């Protein structure tokens, strides 16, 4: 489906709003994360299909109400924004559904995506969580939350509830085992599965080097 003029205007206004909102975000969820997720999602949609208006709008708004960033607020800024912009009820419902299904909730918690659009935005968000950028974002997040880089005494956990996953204060290296290394096998689309391979291998190589340096194995 080609996006029409009204849709283009709305996407531009949303992009401006999100750009300003996330400009100075310091935990790896800044505007450039949103920019990359949008770009990768539209790239995946070229081969996988899907409604690109819903995909782009959801990609732009996907972190606005994220639990990690909103301090536990119950007010949906996404809903407020879309209502203010006179988006149809049907479109709002669809975009909120996609966003609701995007987020990772722990190694043992399934996160099924019910539409092709949700599958694509989830894949794009998860591709930005792995590889070189994934590593950079993860340490930015850990620093932002005052976490240790690594502590061999703290073992990674297999969180079986979203509540347990949210509570962790573990060192940043643990996040590789609790999320990042698991994402390759949780991609939805064939396109994202293929894109994930190289980024996954890069993280494996990084960790091997990291532990060698940690133990002075030259
Ligand atoms: P999701 O909604 O799937 O969590 P986000 O776009 O909100 O995806 O980004 C999640 C990213 O935030 C992670 O991939 C990682 O870089 C960072 N992050 C989240 N939790 C942690 C953590 N406990 N330690 C280190 N980084 C984290
Ligand atoms: Ni995100």
PDB file of C-alpha atoms and ligand atoms in Angstrom:
ATOM      1  CA  UNK A   1       0.000   0.000   0.000  1.00  0.00           C
ATOM      2  CA  UNK A   2       1.331   3.446  -0.894  1.00  0.00           C
ATOM      3  CA  UNK A   3       1.105   6.011   1.870  1.00  0.00           C
ATOM      4  CA  UNK A   4      -1.101   8.919   0.840  1.00  0.00           C
ATOM      5  CA  UNK A   5      -0.522  12.612   1.508  1.00  0.00           C
ATOM      6  CA  UNK A   6      -2.332  12.736   4.868  1.00  0.00           C
ATOM      7  CA  UNK A   7      -0.390   9.727   6.065  1.00  0.00           C
ATOM      8  CA  UNK A   8       2.893  11.310   4.949  1.00  0.00           C
ATOM      9  CA  UNK A   9       2.077  14.477   6.905  1.00  0.00           C
ATOM     10  CA  UNK A  10       1.290  12.476  10.009  1.00  0.00           C
ATOM     11  CA  UNK A  11       4.519  10.449   9.716  1.00  0.00           C
ATOM     12  CA  UNK A  12       6.552  13.648   9.353  1.00  0.00           C
ATOM     13  CA  UNK A  13       4.868  15.295  12.369  1.00  0.00           C
ATOM     14  CA  UNK A  14       5.367  12.127  14.418  1.00  0.00           C
ATOM     15  CA  UNK A  15       9.010  11.947  13.422  1.00  0.00           C
ATOM     16  CA  UNK A  16       9.552  15.577  14.494  1.00  0.00           C
ATOM     17  CA  UNK A  17       7.793  14.942  17.820  1.00  0.00           C
ATOM     18  CA  UNK A  18       9.817  11.788  18.554  1.00  0.00           C
ATOM     19  CA  UNK A  19      13.089  13.361  17.434  1.00  0.00           C
ATOM     20  CA  UNK A  20      12.622  16.201  19.935  1.00  0.00           C
ATOM     21  CA  UNK A  21      11.344  13.855  22.660  1.00  0.00           C
ATOM     22  CA  UNK A  22      14.274  11.420  22.496  1.00  0.00           C
ATOM     23  CA  UNK A  23      16.995  13.891  21.544  1.00  0.00           C
ATOM     24  CA  UNK A  24      18.944  13.670  24.805  1.00  0.00           C
ATOM     25  CA  UNK A  25      18.046  10.139  25.900  1.00  0.00           C
ATOM     26  CA  UNK A  26      21.188   8.568  27.367  1.00  0.00           C
ATOM     27  CA  UNK A  27      20.364   4.868  27.811  1.00  0.00           C
ATOM     28  CA  UNK A  28      20.657   3.747  24.174  1.00  0.00           C
ATOM     29  CA  UNK A  29      17.055   4.669  23.342  1.00  0.00           C
ATOM     30  CA  UNK A  30      17.832   8.000  21.710  1.00  0.00           C
ATOM     31  CA  UNK A  31      16.336   9.260  18.442  1.00  0.00           C
ATOM     32  CA  UNK A  32      18.942   7.388  16.390  1.00  0.00           C
ATOM     33  CA  UNK A  33      17.688   4.064  17.768  1.00  0.00           C
ATOM     34  CA  UNK A  34      14.206   4.980  16.552  1.00  0.00           C
ATOM     35  CA  UNK A  35      15.667   6.113  13.213  1.00  0.00           C
ATOM     36  CA  UNK A  36      17.421   2.763  12.730  1.00  0.00           C
ATOM     37  CA  UNK A  37      14.385   0.697  13.757  1.00  0.00           C
ATOM     38  CA  UNK A  38      12.236   2.601  11.262  1.00  0.00           C
ATOM     39  CA  UNK A  39      14.802   2.127   8.506  1.00  0.00           C
ATOM     40  CA  UNK A  40      15.351  -1.578   9.152  1.00  0.00           C
ATOM     41  CA  UNK A  41      11.587  -2.231   9.528  1.00  0.00           C
ATOM     42  CA  UNK A  42      10.872  -0.616   6.147  1.00  0.00           C
ATOM     43  CA  UNK A  43      13.753  -2.593   4.647  1.00  0.00           C
ATOM     44  CA  UNK A  44      12.320  -5.873   5.986  1.00  0.00           C
ATOM     45  CA  UNK A  45       8.862  -4.889   4.695  1.00  0.00           C
ATOM     46  CA  UNK A  46      10.262  -4.632   1.164  1.00  0.00           C
ATOM     47  CA  UNK A  47      10.721  -8.396   1.088  1.00  0.00           C
ATOM     48  CA  UNK A  48       8.121  -9.504   3.644  1.00  0.00           C
ATOM     49  CA  UNK A  49       5.207  -7.161   2.789  1.00  0.00           C
ATOM     50  CA  UNK A  50       2.896  -5.595   5.382  1.00  0.00           C
ATOM     51  CA  UNK A  51       1.158  -2.229   5.722  1.00  0.00           C
ATOM     52  CA  UNK A  52       4.034   0.250   5.609  1.00  0.00           C
ATOM     53  CA  UNK A  53       1.999   3.097   7.104  1.00  0.00           C
ATOM     54  CA  UNK A  54       1.312   1.079  10.253  1.00  0.00           C
ATOM     55  CA  UNK A  55       4.873  -0.256  10.312  1.00  0.00           C
ATOM     56  CA  UNK A  56       6.484   3.195  10.076  1.00  0.00           C
ATOM     57  CA  UNK A  57       4.124   4.808  12.589  1.00  0.00           C
ATOM     58  CA  UNK A  58       4.594   1.994  15.114  1.00  0.00           C
ATOM     59  CA  UNK A  59       8.376   2.012  14.635  1.00  0.00           C
ATOM     60  CA  UNK A  60       8.491   5.763  15.322  1.00  0.00           C
ATOM     61  CA  UNK A  61       6.342   5.487  18.443  1.00  0.00           C
ATOM     62  CA  UNK A  62       7.451   2.096  19.777  1.00  0.00           C
ATOM     63  CA  UNK A  63       9.532   3.324  22.747  1.00  0.00           C
ATOM     64  CA  UNK A  64       7.398   6.299  23.791  1.00  0.00           C
ATOM     65  CA  UNK A  65       5.546   4.366  26.521  1.00  0.00           C
ATOM     66  CA  UNK A  66       8.324   1.848  27.246  1.00  0.00           C
ATOM     67  CA  UNK A  67       8.487   0.745  30.906  1.00  0.00           C
ATOM     68  CA  UNK A  68      12.260   1.311  30.980  1.00  0.00           C
ATOM     69  CA  UNK A  69      11.896   4.961  30.050  1.00  0.00           C
ATOM     70  CA  UNK A  70       8.590   6.279  31.384  1.00  0.00           C
ATOM     71  CA  UNK A  71       9.082   5.895  35.139  1.00  0.00           C
ATOM     72  CA  UNK A  72       5.991   3.696  35.542  1.00  0.00           C
ATOM     73  CA  UNK A  73       3.518   6.191  34.036  1.00  0.00           C
ATOM     74  CA  UNK A  74       0.104   4.727  33.216  1.00  0.00           C
ATOM     75  CA  UNK A  75      -0.785   7.494  30.771  1.00  0.00           C
ATOM     76  CA  UNK A  76      -0.238   6.435  27.150  1.00  0.00           C
ATOM     77  CA  UNK A  77       1.602   9.249  25.410  1.00  0.00           C
ATOM     78  CA  UNK A  78       1.229   7.281  22.195  1.00  0.00           C
ATOM     79  CA  UNK A  79      -2.566   7.278  22.494  1.00  0.00           C
ATOM     80  CA  UNK A  80      -2.553  10.969  23.407  1.00  0.00           C
ATOM     81  CA  UNK A  81      -0.400  11.850  20.402  1.00  0.00           C
ATOM     82  CA  UNK A  82      -2.401   9.826  17.868  1.00  0.00           C
ATOM     83  CA  UNK A  83      -5.725  11.157  19.194  1.00  0.00           C
ATOM     84  CA  UNK A  84      -4.440  14.705  19.030  1.00  0.00           C
ATOM     85  CA  UNK A  85      -3.425  14.119  15.404  1.00  0.00           C
ATOM     86  CA  UNK A  86      -6.927  12.863  14.521  1.00  0.00           C
ATOM     87  CA  UNK A  87      -5.774   9.393  13.549  1.00  0.00           C
ATOM     88  CA  UNK A  88      -8.730   7.034  13.024  1.00  0.00           C
ATOM     89  CA  UNK A  89      -9.723   4.719  15.867  1.00  0.00           C
ATOM     90  CA  UNK A  90      -8.910   1.717  13.706  1.00  0.00           C
ATOM     91  CA  UNK A  91      -5.395   2.947  12.946  1.00  0.00           C
ATOM     92  CA  UNK A  92      -4.770   3.854  16.606  1.00  0.00           C
ATOM     93  CA  UNK A  93      -5.871   0.402  17.711  1.00  0.00           C
ATOM     94  CA  UNK A  94      -3.611  -1.280  15.182  1.00  0.00           C
ATOM     95  CA  UNK A  95      -0.541   0.835  16.044  1.00  0.00           C
ATOM     96  CA  UNK A  96      -1.047   0.330  19.796  1.00  0.00           C
ATOM     97  CA  UNK A  97      -1.368  -3.414  19.245  1.00  0.00           C
ATOM     98  CA  UNK A  98       1.902  -3.552  17.290  1.00  0.00           C
ATOM     99  CA  UNK A  99       3.732  -1.525  19.952  1.00  0.00           C
ATOM    100  CA  UNK A 100       2.293  -3.608  22.777  1.00  0.00           C
ATOM    101  CA  UNK A 101       3.697  -6.752  21.165  1.00  0.00           C
ATOM    102  CA  UNK A 102       7.192  -5.454  20.382  1.00  0.00           C
ATOM    103  CA  UNK A 103       8.929  -5.519  23.754  1.00  0.00           C
ATOM    104  CA  UNK A 104      11.124  -8.295  25.143  1.00  0.00           C
ATOM    105  CA  UNK A 105       9.909  -9.539  28.548  1.00  0.00           C
ATOM    106  CA  UNK A 106      12.478 -12.097  29.697  1.00  0.00           C
ATOM    107  CA  UNK A 107      14.198 -15.239  28.396  1.00  0.00           C
ATOM    108  CA  UNK A 108      11.367 -17.537  29.489  1.00  0.00           C
ATOM    109  CA  UNK A 109       8.472 -15.282  28.463  1.00  0.00           C
ATOM    110  CA  UNK A 110       7.009 -15.798  24.960  1.00  0.00           C
ATOM    111  CA  UNK A 111       6.355 -12.568  23.037  1.00  0.00           C
ATOM    112  CA  UNK A 112       4.152 -13.621  20.113  1.00  0.00           C
ATOM    113  CA  UNK A 113       3.449 -11.017  17.450  1.00  0.00           C
ATOM    114  CA  UNK A 114      -0.056 -11.436  16.020  1.00  0.00           C
ATOM    115  CA  UNK A 115       0.278  -9.517  12.753  1.00  0.00           C
ATOM    116  CA  UNK A 116       2.892  -9.307  10.008  1.00  0.00           C
ATOM    117  CA  UNK A 117       3.383  -5.627  10.935  1.00  0.00           C
ATOM    118  CA  UNK A 118       4.093  -6.481  14.601  1.00  0.00           C
ATOM    119  CA  UNK A 119       6.472  -9.257  13.527  1.00  0.00           C
ATOM    120  CA  UNK A 120       8.425  -6.810  11.372  1.00  0.00           C
ATOM    121  CA  UNK A 121       8.673  -4.000  13.961  1.00  0.00           C
ATOM    122  CA  UNK A 122       9.644  -6.526  16.654  1.00  0.00           C
ATOM    123  CA  UNK A 123      12.355  -7.947  14.367  1.00  0.00           C
ATOM    124  CA  UNK A 124      13.703  -4.459  13.564  1.00  0.00           C
ATOM    125  CA  UNK A 125      13.806  -3.463  17.249  1.00  0.00           C
ATOM    126  CA  UNK A 126      15.600  -6.711  18.074  1.00  0.00           C
ATOM    127  CA  UNK A 127      18.121  -6.339  15.255  1.00  0.00           C
ATOM    128  CA  UNK A 128      19.078  -2.991  16.824  1.00  0.00           C
ATOM    129  CA  UNK A 129      19.633  -4.815  20.128  1.00  0.00           C
ATOM    130  CA  UNK A 130      22.337  -7.101  18.676  1.00  0.00           C
ATOM    131  CA  UNK A 131      25.623  -6.716  16.758  1.00  0.00           C
ATOM    132  CA  UNK A 132      27.994  -3.766  17.159  1.00  0.00           C
ATOM    133  CA  UNK A 133      25.183  -1.331  17.851  1.00  0.00           C
ATOM    134  CA  UNK A 134      23.538  -3.747  20.252  1.00  0.00           C
ATOM    135  CA  UNK A 135      26.778  -3.978  22.246  1.00  0.00           C
ATOM    136  CA  UNK A 136      27.163  -0.184  22.327  1.00  0.00           C
ATOM    137  CA  UNK A 137      23.547   0.342  23.420  1.00  0.00           C
ATOM    138  CA  UNK A 138      23.764  -2.288  26.118  1.00  0.00           C
ATOM    139  CA  UNK A 139      26.790  -0.708  27.785  1.00  0.00           C
ATOM    140  CA  UNK A 140      25.211   2.730  27.413  1.00  0.00           C
ATOM    141  CA  UNK A 141      22.154   1.380  29.255  1.00  0.00           C
ATOM    142  CA  UNK A 142      24.282  -0.246  31.963  1.00  0.00           C
ATOM    143  CA  UNK A 143      26.242   2.976  32.520  1.00  0.00           C
ATOM    144  CA  UNK A 144      23.055   5.016  32.576  1.00  0.00           C
ATOM    145  CA  UNK A 145      21.723   2.703  35.325  1.00  0.00           C
ATOM    146  CA  UNK A 146      25.020   2.611  37.246  1.00  0.00           C
ATOM    147  CA  UNK A 147      25.559  -1.109  36.660  1.00  0.00           C
ATOM    148  CA  UNK A 148      28.878  -2.955  36.798  1.00  0.00           C
ATOM    149  CA  UNK A 149      30.297  -4.048  33.442  1.00  0.00           C
ATOM    150  CA  UNK A 150      30.808  -7.582  34.700  1.00  0.00           C
ATOM    151  CA  UNK A 151      30.998  -9.493  37.969  1.00  0.00           C
ATOM    152  CA  UNK A 152      31.895 -13.207  37.675  1.00  0.00           C
ATOM    153  CA  UNK A 153      30.104 -13.859  40.983  1.00  0.00           C
ATOM    154  CA  UNK A 154      26.707 -12.905  39.548  1.00  0.00           C
ATOM    155  CA  UNK A 155      25.274 -15.613  37.285  1.00  0.00           C
ATOM    156  CA  UNK A 156      22.868 -14.807  34.426  1.00  0.00           C
ATOM    157  CA  UNK A 157      19.239 -15.748  35.121  1.00  0.00           C
ATOM    158  CA  UNK A 158      16.534 -17.273  32.962  1.00  0.00           C
ATOM    159  CA  UNK A 159      13.684 -14.904  33.856  1.00  0.00           C
ATOM    160  CA  UNK A 160      10.342 -16.671  33.618  1.00  0.00           C
ATOM    161  CA  UNK A 161       8.214 -13.604  34.295  1.00  0.00           C
ATOM    162  CA  UNK A 162       8.229 -10.025  33.049  1.00  0.00           C
ATOM    163  CA  UNK A 163       8.230  -8.858  36.691  1.00  0.00           C
ATOM    164  CA  UNK A 164      11.452 -10.756  37.470  1.00  0.00           C
ATOM    165  CA  UNK A 165      13.086  -9.493  34.248  1.00  0.00           C
ATOM    166  CA  UNK A 166      12.203  -5.881  35.085  1.00  0.00           C
ATOM    167  CA  UNK A 167      13.672  -6.110  38.581  1.00  0.00           C
ATOM    168  CA  UNK A 168      17.216  -7.152  37.660  1.00  0.00           C
ATOM    169  CA  UNK A 169      20.198  -4.992  38.607  1.00  0.00           C
ATOM    170  CA  UNK A 170      22.732  -7.469  37.280  1.00  0.00           C
ATOM    171  CA  UNK A 171      26.001  -6.469  35.579  1.00  0.00           C
ATOM    172  CA  UNK A 172      25.706  -5.578  31.904  1.00  0.00           C
ATOM    173  CA  UNK A 173      27.482  -8.682  30.554  1.00  0.00           C
ATOM    174  CA  UNK A 174      24.629 -10.763  31.985  1.00  0.00           C
ATOM    175  CA  UNK A 175      22.219  -9.063  29.593  1.00  0.00           C
ATOM    176  CA  UNK A 176      23.951 -10.851  26.703  1.00  0.00           C
ATOM    177  CA  UNK A 177      22.918 -14.204  28.196  1.00  0.00           C
ATOM    178  CA  UNK A 178      19.521 -13.034  29.406  1.00  0.00           C
ATOM    179  CA  UNK A 179      18.490 -11.465  26.093  1.00  0.00           C
ATOM    180  CA  UNK A 180      20.908 -10.557  23.325  1.00  0.00           C
ATOM    181  CA  UNK A 181      22.260 -14.016  22.428  1.00  0.00           C
ATOM    182  CA  UNK A 182      18.710 -15.424  22.440  1.00  0.00           C
ATOM    183  CA  UNK A 183      17.312 -12.984  19.891  1.00  0.00           C
ATOM    184  CA  UNK A 184      18.687 -14.669  16.755  1.00  0.00           C
ATOM    185  CA  UNK A 185      16.376 -17.639  17.341  1.00  0.00           C
ATOM    186  CA  UNK A 186      13.402 -15.425  18.195  1.00  0.00           C
ATOM    187  CA  UNK A 187      13.298 -13.490  14.925  1.00  0.00           C
ATOM    188  CA  UNK A 188       9.932 -13.794  13.151  1.00  0.00           C
ATOM    189  CA  UNK A 189      10.689 -13.155   9.496  1.00  0.00           C
ATOM    190  CA  UNK A 190      13.104 -15.004   7.234  1.00  0.00           C
ATOM    191  CA  UNK A 191      14.677 -11.662   6.238  1.00  0.00           C
ATOM    192  CA  UNK A 192      15.466 -10.760   9.858  1.00  0.00           C
ATOM    193  CA  UNK A 193      16.731 -14.281  10.618  1.00  0.00           C
ATOM    194  CA  UNK A 194      19.299 -13.847   7.872  1.00  0.00           C
ATOM    195  CA  UNK A 195      20.255 -10.315   8.964  1.00  0.00           C
ATOM    196  CA  UNK A 196      20.687 -11.510  12.561  1.00  0.00           C
ATOM    197  CA  UNK A 197      23.368 -14.118  11.757  1.00  0.00           C
ATOM    198  CA  UNK A 198      26.298 -11.720  11.218  1.00  0.00           C
ATOM    199  CA  UNK A 199      25.340  -9.530  14.184  1.00  0.00           C
ATOM    200  CA  UNK A 200      25.037 -12.584  16.421  1.00  0.00           C
ATOM    201  CA  UNK A 201      28.474 -13.859  15.423  1.00  0.00           C
ATOM    202  CA  UNK A 202      29.952 -10.416  16.130  1.00  0.00           C
ATOM    203  CA  UNK A 203      28.644 -10.602  19.716  1.00  0.00           C
ATOM    204  CA  UNK A 204      30.045 -14.134  20.162  1.00  0.00           C
ATOM    205  CA  UNK A 205      33.451 -12.882  18.995  1.00  0.00           C
ATOM    206  CA  UNK A 206      33.218  -9.841  21.275  1.00  0.00           C
ATOM    207  CA  UNK A 207      32.454 -12.001  24.322  1.00  0.00           C
ATOM    208  CA  UNK A 208      35.289 -14.409  23.567  1.00  0.00           C
ATOM    209  CA  UNK A 209      37.738 -11.498  23.381  1.00  0.00           C
ATOM    210  CA  UNK A 210      36.205  -9.882  26.490  1.00  0.00           C
ATOM    211  CA  UNK A 211      36.708 -12.981  28.657  1.00  0.00           C
ATOM    212  CA  UNK A 212      40.200 -13.577  27.301  1.00  0.00           C
ATOM    213  CA  UNK A 213      41.184 -10.055  28.269  1.00  0.00           C
ATOM    214  CA  UNK A 214      39.447 -10.434  31.653  1.00  0.00           C
ATOM    215  CA  UNK A 215      41.593 -13.451  32.543  1.00  0.00           C
ATOM    216  CA  UNK A 216      44.744 -12.082  30.869  1.00  0.00           C
ATOM    217  CA  UNK A 217      44.714 -14.900  28.296  1.00  0.00           C
ATOM    218  CA  UNK A 218      46.767 -13.476  25.471  1.00  0.00           C
TER     219      UNK A 218
HETATM  220  P1  LIG B   1      12.787  -3.996  24.179  1.00  0.00           P
HETATM  221  O1  LIG B   1      11.474  -3.288  24.179  1.00  0.00           O
HETATM  222  O2  LIG B   1      12.740  -5.310  23.486  1.00  0.00           O
HETATM  223  O3  LIG B   1      13.395  -4.057  25.559  1.00  0.00           O
HETATM  224  P2  LIG B   1      14.234  -1.588  23.461  1.00  0.00           P
HETATM  225  O4  LIG B   1      14.218  -0.869  22.156  1.00  0.00           O
HETATM  226  O5  LIG B   1      13.489  -0.945  24.587  1.00  0.00           O
HETATM  227  O6  LIG B   1      13.729  -3.090  23.251  1.00  0.00           O
HETATM  228  O7  LIG B   1      15.747  -1.717  23.857  1.00  0.00           O
HETATM  229  C1  LIG B   1      16.245  -2.678  24.706  1.00  0.00           C
HETATM  230  C2  LIG B   1      17.731  -2.426  24.886  1.00  0.00           C
HETATM  231  O8  LIG B   1      17.984  -1.710  26.102  1.00  0.00           O
HETATM  232  C3  LIG B   1      18.493  -3.714  25.088  1.00  0.00           C
HETATM  233  O9  LIG B   1      18.712  -4.397  23.894  1.00  0.00           O
HETATM  234  C4  LIG B   1      19.754  -3.228  25.739  1.00  0.00           C
HETATM  235  O10 LIG B   1      20.624  -2.606  24.842  1.00  0.00           O
HETATM  236  C5  LIG B   1      19.172  -2.202  26.690  1.00  0.00           C
HETATM  237  N1  LIG B   1      18.862  -2.869  27.969  1.00  0.00           N
HETATM  238  C6  LIG B   1      17.655  -3.177  28.455  1.00  0.00           C
HETATM  239  N2  LIG B   1      17.774  -3.812  29.662  1.00  0.00           N
HETATM  240  C7  LIG B   1      19.101  -3.898  29.902  1.00  0.00           C
HETATM  241  C8  LIG B   1      19.911  -4.427  30.976  1.00  0.00           C
HETATM  242  N3  LIG B   1      19.361  -5.010  32.047  1.00  0.00           N
HETATM  243  N4  LIG B   1      21.250  -4.303  30.883  1.00  0.00           N
HETATM  244  C9  LIG B   1      21.822  -3.715  29.812  1.00  0.00           C
HETATM  245  N5  LIG B   1      21.134  -3.208  28.780  1.00  0.00           N
HETATM  246  C10 LIG B   1      19.800  -3.291  28.814  1.00  0.00           C
HETATM  247 NI1  LIG B   2      13.303   0.061  20.816  1.00  0.00          NI
END
